[in-house]
Tab-separated table of C-alpha atoms in Angstrom:
chain	number	residue	atom	x	y	z
A	28	MET	CA	309.012	115.604	14.423
A	29	SER	CA	308.668	118.655	12.007
A	30	SER	CA	307.372	118.987	8.544
A	31	VAL	CA	310.158	120.471	6.450
A	32	LEU	CA	309.857	122.054	2.947
A	33	ILE	CA	313.196	122.721	1.214
A	34	THR	CA	313.546	124.531	-2.169
A	35	GLY	CA	316.391	123.762	-4.360
A	36	ALA	CA	316.708	120.208	-3.152
A	37	SER	CA	318.068	118.765	-6.417
A	38	ARG	CA	321.730	119.026	-5.427
A	39	GLY	CA	324.561	120.491	-3.199
A	40	ILE	CA	323.177	121.929	-0.007
A	41	GLY	CA	319.638	121.133	-0.669
A	42	ARG	CA	320.012	117.673	-1.287
A	43	ALA	CA	322.007	117.334	1.682
A	44	LEU	CA	319.358	119.232	3.852
A	45	ALA	CA	316.658	116.677	2.632
A	46	ILE	CA	318.799	113.719	3.489
A	47	GLU	CA	319.788	115.044	6.892
A	48	PHE	CA	316.223	115.936	8.076
A	49	ALA	CA	314.838	112.647	6.745
A	50	ARG	CA	317.565	110.693	8.554
A	51	ARG	CA	316.438	112.272	11.811
A	52	GLY	CA	312.962	111.514	11.300
A	53	HIS	CA	311.178	114.627	10.015
A	54	ARG	CA	308.691	114.655	7.355
A	55	VAL	CA	310.655	116.187	4.428
A	56	VAL	CA	309.065	117.817	1.108
A	57	ALA	CA	311.861	118.167	-1.200
A	58	THR	CA	311.124	120.633	-4.016
A	59	ALA	CA	313.091	121.722	-7.313
A	60	ARG	CA	312.187	123.077	-10.692
A	61	ASP	CA	312.373	119.760	-12.191
A	62	PRO	CA	311.142	116.955	-9.737
A	63	ARG	CA	313.002	114.415	-11.839
A	64	THR	CA	316.158	115.707	-10.382
A	65	LEU	CA	314.931	114.476	-6.836
A	66	THR	CA	314.847	110.926	-7.776
A	67	GLY	CA	316.589	108.679	-5.264
A	68	LEU	CA	315.999	110.963	-2.274
A	69	ASP	CA	314.141	109.039	0.252
A	70	VAL	CA	311.753	111.724	1.322
A	71	ASN	CA	307.848	112.082	2.001
A	72	GLN	CA	307.178	114.212	-1.132
A	73	ARG	CA	309.119	115.191	-4.204
A	74	LEU	CA	307.499	118.279	-5.714
A	75	ALA	CA	308.093	120.939	-8.797
A	76	LEU	CA	308.580	124.181	-7.400
A	77	ASP	CA	310.010	127.310	-9.351
A	78	VAL	CA	310.686	130.027	-6.852
A	79	THR	CA	310.405	132.658	-9.692
A	80	ASP	CA	306.901	131.323	-10.670
A	81	GLU	CA	304.087	132.123	-8.217
A	82	ALA	CA	301.655	129.561	-9.701
A	83	SER	CA	304.339	126.980	-9.130
A	84	VAL	CA	304.949	127.925	-5.452
A	85	THR	CA	301.151	128.287	-4.884
A	86	ALA	CA	300.636	124.638	-6.206
A	87	ALA	CA	303.540	123.072	-4.540
A	88	VAL	CA	302.597	124.652	-1.174
A	89	ALA	CA	299.099	123.459	-1.283
A	90	ALA	CA	300.345	120.036	-2.353
A	91	ALA	CA	302.912	119.915	0.720
A	92	GLY	CA	300.027	120.545	3.370
A	93	ASP	CA	301.187	121.821	6.717
A	94	ILE	CA	304.540	123.110	6.825
A	95	ASP	CA	306.479	123.678	10.122
A	96	ILE	CA	309.954	124.582	8.761
A	97	LEU	CA	310.709	126.260	5.531
A	98	ILE	CA	314.160	126.243	4.215
A	99	ALA	CA	314.453	128.709	1.163
A	100	ASN	CA	317.647	127.189	-0.225
A	101	ALA	CA	317.416	127.806	-3.927
A	102	GLY	CA	319.804	130.000	-5.305
A	103	VAL	CA	322.208	130.990	-8.564
A	104	ILE	CA	325.502	132.785	-8.813
A	105	PHE	CA	327.667	134.634	-11.183
A	106	TYR	CA	331.044	136.445	-11.211
A	107	ALA	CA	331.597	139.762	-12.623
A	108	ALA	CA	333.294	143.248	-11.678
A	109	VAL	CA	330.388	145.682	-10.956
A	110	GLU	CA	331.233	147.568	-14.348
A	111	ALA	CA	331.079	144.445	-16.235
A	112	THR	CA	327.773	143.147	-14.707
A	113	PRO	CA	324.913	142.669	-17.358
A	114	LEU	CA	322.012	144.299	-15.603
A	115	ALA	CA	319.582	141.945	-16.926
A	116	GLU	CA	321.590	139.083	-15.243
A	117	LEU	CA	321.443	141.082	-11.955
A	118	GLN	CA	317.578	141.421	-12.068
A	119	ARG	CA	317.447	137.721	-12.793
A	120	LEU	CA	319.449	136.783	-9.739
A	121	LEU	CA	317.580	139.232	-7.483
A	122	ASN	CA	314.329	137.461	-8.895
A	123	PHE	CA	315.751	134.099	-8.002
A	124	ASN	CA	317.787	134.740	-4.845
A	125	THR	CA	315.859	137.429	-3.299
A	126	ILE	CA	312.412	137.778	-4.619
A	127	GLY	CA	311.887	133.781	-5.046
A	128	ALA	CA	312.827	133.377	-1.471
A	129	ILE	CA	310.260	135.903	-0.163
A	130	ARG	CA	307.784	134.626	-2.604
A	131	VAL	CA	307.720	131.000	-1.064
A	132	ALA	CA	307.861	132.702	2.379
A	133	GLN	CA	304.728	134.381	1.754
A	134	ALA	CA	302.973	131.371	0.479
A	135	VAL	CA	303.647	129.373	3.774
A	136	LEU	CA	303.235	132.326	6.252
A	137	PRO	CA	299.242	132.322	6.369
A	138	GLN	CA	299.208	128.804	7.637
A	139	MET	CA	301.941	129.388	10.156
A	140	ARG	CA	300.283	132.390	11.355
A	141	GLU	CA	297.105	130.662	11.594
A	142	ARG	CA	298.752	128.097	13.751
A	143	GLY	CA	300.925	130.441	15.848
A	144	ASP	CA	304.045	128.523	15.184
A	145	GLY	CA	306.655	128.202	12.321
A	146	LYS	CA	310.367	128.593	11.355
A	147	LEU	CA	311.397	130.494	8.089
A	148	MET	CA	314.993	129.660	7.322
A	149	PHE	CA	316.744	131.513	4.431
A	150	MET	CA	320.089	130.610	2.682
A	151	SER	CA	321.943	133.679	3.025
A	152	SER	CA	325.922	133.638	3.012
A	153	VAL	CA	328.699	135.364	4.663
A	154	VAL	CA	328.547	137.489	1.533
A	155	GLY	CA	325.130	138.477	3.020
A	156	ARG	CA	327.194	140.748	5.290
A	157	VAL	CA	330.632	141.005	3.578
A	158	VAL	CA	331.479	141.665	0.012
A	159	LEU	CA	334.100	139.452	-1.619
A	160	PRO	CA	334.600	140.537	-5.244
A	161	PRO	CA	333.938	139.107	-7.749
A	162	ASN	CA	330.539	138.057	-6.563
A	163	ALA	CA	329.176	141.489	-5.759
A	164	ALA	CA	325.965	140.834	-7.515
A	165	TYR	CA	325.545	137.708	-5.623
A	166	ALA	CA	326.353	139.291	-2.416
A	167	ALA	CA	323.806	142.275	-3.364
A	168	THR	CA	321.024	139.579	-3.708
A	169	LYS	CA	321.943	138.191	0.008
A	170	TRP	CA	322.278	141.632	1.448
A	171	ALA	CA	318.857	142.575	0.267
A	172	LEU	CA	317.560	139.284	1.594
A	173	GLU	CA	319.101	140.134	5.000
A	174	ALA	CA	317.044	143.229	5.058
A	175	LEU	CA	313.811	141.793	4.305
A	176	VAL	CA	314.267	138.709	6.598
A	177	GLU	CA	315.293	141.051	9.609
A	178	ALA	CA	312.020	142.958	9.051
A	179	LEU	CA	310.053	139.700	8.525
A	180	ALA	CA	311.591	138.432	12.006
A	181	ILE	CA	310.325	141.524	13.765
A	182	GLU	CA	306.968	141.535	12.018
A	183	ALA	CA	306.219	137.705	12.325
A	184	ALA	CA	307.071	137.406	15.926
A	185	PRO	CA	304.057	138.525	17.561
A	186	PHE	CA	302.368	135.366	15.494
A	187	GLY	CA	304.737	132.921	16.953
A	188	VAL	CA	306.503	132.627	13.590
A	189	GLN	CA	310.333	132.974	13.798
A	190	ALA	CA	312.843	133.902	10.805
A	191	ALA	CA	316.550	133.162	10.509
A	192	LEU	CA	319.235	133.668	8.008
A	193	LEU	CA	321.796	130.858	7.168
A	194	GLU	CA	325.217	132.028	6.495
A	195	PRO	CA	327.630	129.587	5.268
A	196	GLY	CA	331.034	130.384	3.792
A	197	ALA	CA	332.359	128.655	0.714
A	198	VAL	CA	330.831	125.266	0.393
A	199	SER	CA	331.953	122.061	-1.795
A	200	SER	CA	328.771	121.675	-3.297
A	201	GLY	CA	329.847	121.983	-7.046
A	202	ALA	CA	328.024	125.253	-7.405
A	203	LEU	CA	331.540	127.011	-7.538
A	204	ASP	CA	333.191	124.606	-9.890
A	205	ASP	CA	331.855	126.364	-13.069
A	206	VAL	CA	330.602	129.843	-12.332
A	207	THR	CA	329.358	131.811	-15.432
A	208	THR	CA	331.839	134.902	-15.410
A	209	TYR	CA	331.042	138.166	-17.265
A	210	THR	CA	334.062	140.453	-18.218
A	211	LEU	CA	334.902	143.595	-20.351
A	212	PRO	CA	336.925	143.535	-23.453
A	213	ASP	CA	340.683	143.590	-22.571
A	214	ASP	CA	339.472	143.224	-19.067
A	215	PRO	CA	340.756	145.636	-16.705
A	216	TYR	CA	339.548	143.772	-13.763
A	217	ALA	CA	341.145	140.341	-14.631
A	218	GLY	CA	343.263	140.325	-11.297
A	219	ILE	CA	340.000	139.979	-9.153
A	220	LEU	CA	338.954	137.058	-11.367
A	221	LYS	CA	342.136	134.899	-11.546
A	222	ASN	CA	341.245	132.841	-8.492
A	223	GLY	CA	337.499	132.432	-9.190
A	224	GLY	CA	336.385	133.900	-5.935
A	225	PRO	CA	337.225	133.052	-2.285
A	226	ARG	CA	337.249	129.327	-1.150
A	227	ALA	CA	339.123	129.608	2.302
A	228	GLY	CA	337.870	126.865	4.857
A	229	MET	CA	335.477	125.370	2.268
A	230	ILE	CA	333.280	122.997	3.997
A	231	THR	CA	330.884	120.118	2.619
A	232	PRO	CA	327.111	120.299	2.223
A	233	GLU	CA	326.757	117.622	4.622
A	234	GLN	CA	328.424	119.823	7.146
A	235	VAL	CA	326.112	122.515	6.456
A	236	ALA	CA	323.162	120.385	6.627
A	237	ALA	CA	323.962	119.023	9.925
A	238	GLU	CA	324.650	122.522	11.367
A	239	ILE	CA	321.206	123.778	10.017
A	240	ALA	CA	319.330	120.860	11.278
A	241	ASP	CA	320.946	121.173	14.750
A	242	VAL	CA	319.504	124.615	15.032
A	243	ALA	CA	316.330	123.981	13.331
A	244	GLU	CA	315.445	121.458	16.104
A	245	LYS	CA	316.025	123.989	18.727
A	246	PRO	CA	313.003	125.943	20.096
A	247	GLN	CA	314.579	129.504	19.390
A	248	LEU	CA	316.259	130.479	16.198
A	249	PRO	CA	318.917	132.985	16.239
A	250	LEU	CA	318.281	135.755	13.566
A	251	ARG	CA	321.759	135.154	12.012
A	252	ILE	CA	323.357	131.616	11.955
A	253	PRO	CA	327.119	131.617	10.703
A	254	ILE	CA	327.694	128.257	9.634
A	255	GLY	CA	331.190	126.659	9.568
A	256	ASP	CA	334.462	127.818	11.135
A	257	ALA	CA	335.536	129.996	8.353
A	258	ALA	CA	332.537	131.828	8.109
A	259	ARG	CA	332.510	132.494	11.893
A	260	ALA	CA	335.962	133.937	11.793
A	261	LEU	CA	335.356	136.112	8.612
A	262	LEU	CA	332.438	137.584	10.317
A	263	ALA	CA	334.159	138.126	13.565
A	264	ALA	CA	337.054	140.005	11.516
A	265	HIS	CA	334.314	142.125	9.946
A	266	ARG	CA	332.553	143.049	13.168
A	267	ALA	CA	335.981	144.116	14.414
A	268	SER	CA	337.190	146.103	11.385
A	269	PRO	CA	336.602	149.922	10.696
A	270	ASP	CA	333.565	150.711	8.767
A	271	ASP	CA	334.770	153.842	7.149
A	272	VAL	CA	336.919	151.820	4.462
A	273	PRO	CA	336.072	148.834	2.428
A	274	PHE	CA	336.409	145.524	4.343
A	275	ILE	CA	338.925	143.479	2.256
A	276	ALA	CA	338.966	139.939	3.521
A	277	THR	CA	342.316	138.889	3.091
A	278	ASN	CA	343.692	141.910	5.096
A	279	TYR	CA	342.042	140.377	8.187
A	280	VAL	CA	341.923	136.654	7.561
A	281	ALA	CA	344.634	134.486	6.494
């Protein structure tokens, strides 16, 4: 059984992951900015961890002890056309979704390298490879994460440490129910916002958690792990599409 540290475990996918790994007998360290939100989770440790705060990350990793598997799950989202995107909010998203994930990985990597073993699993998304307006800002944080993690997978492999990208499609975690949206006055982009973002083939957090746990328990991690049939179909369509024009998902996937 492995020791698994999960960020963003207070709700949604993160909470489902904590429950699933604990059910399978793993030692689970569930973390969240406010550890009171972890009440009720039957796990080994419930710790405060803010991925945007280096001191918080350092303290949590020290308290957690040996970590075999990191699942960097914490993330935030907003909707906006690129022209309407507040740059300060884009910076906040990058700090949370991209830099925060790497910050936690940097904190656990030394112990994994010393042991010659470890798995780093990062919550990306289908929009880490495909842009689906109106979530260009969120997609940008995931595209950046994909580049960093692919490099990390190359760099860490000689030390016995694996890195992987988790790529679910839409998930019924509640995160998409009331997304903050930024618009321009007399919004010329209202058409892309009317449906509140893509939700085709939505799956449950429990389905996501089960697929992730299945892969995490195998000896070798694939670099990229699409999660859910809709995600796999969308990414297959993207691979088959021409790359000299923008990929518009509705043109390829019903």
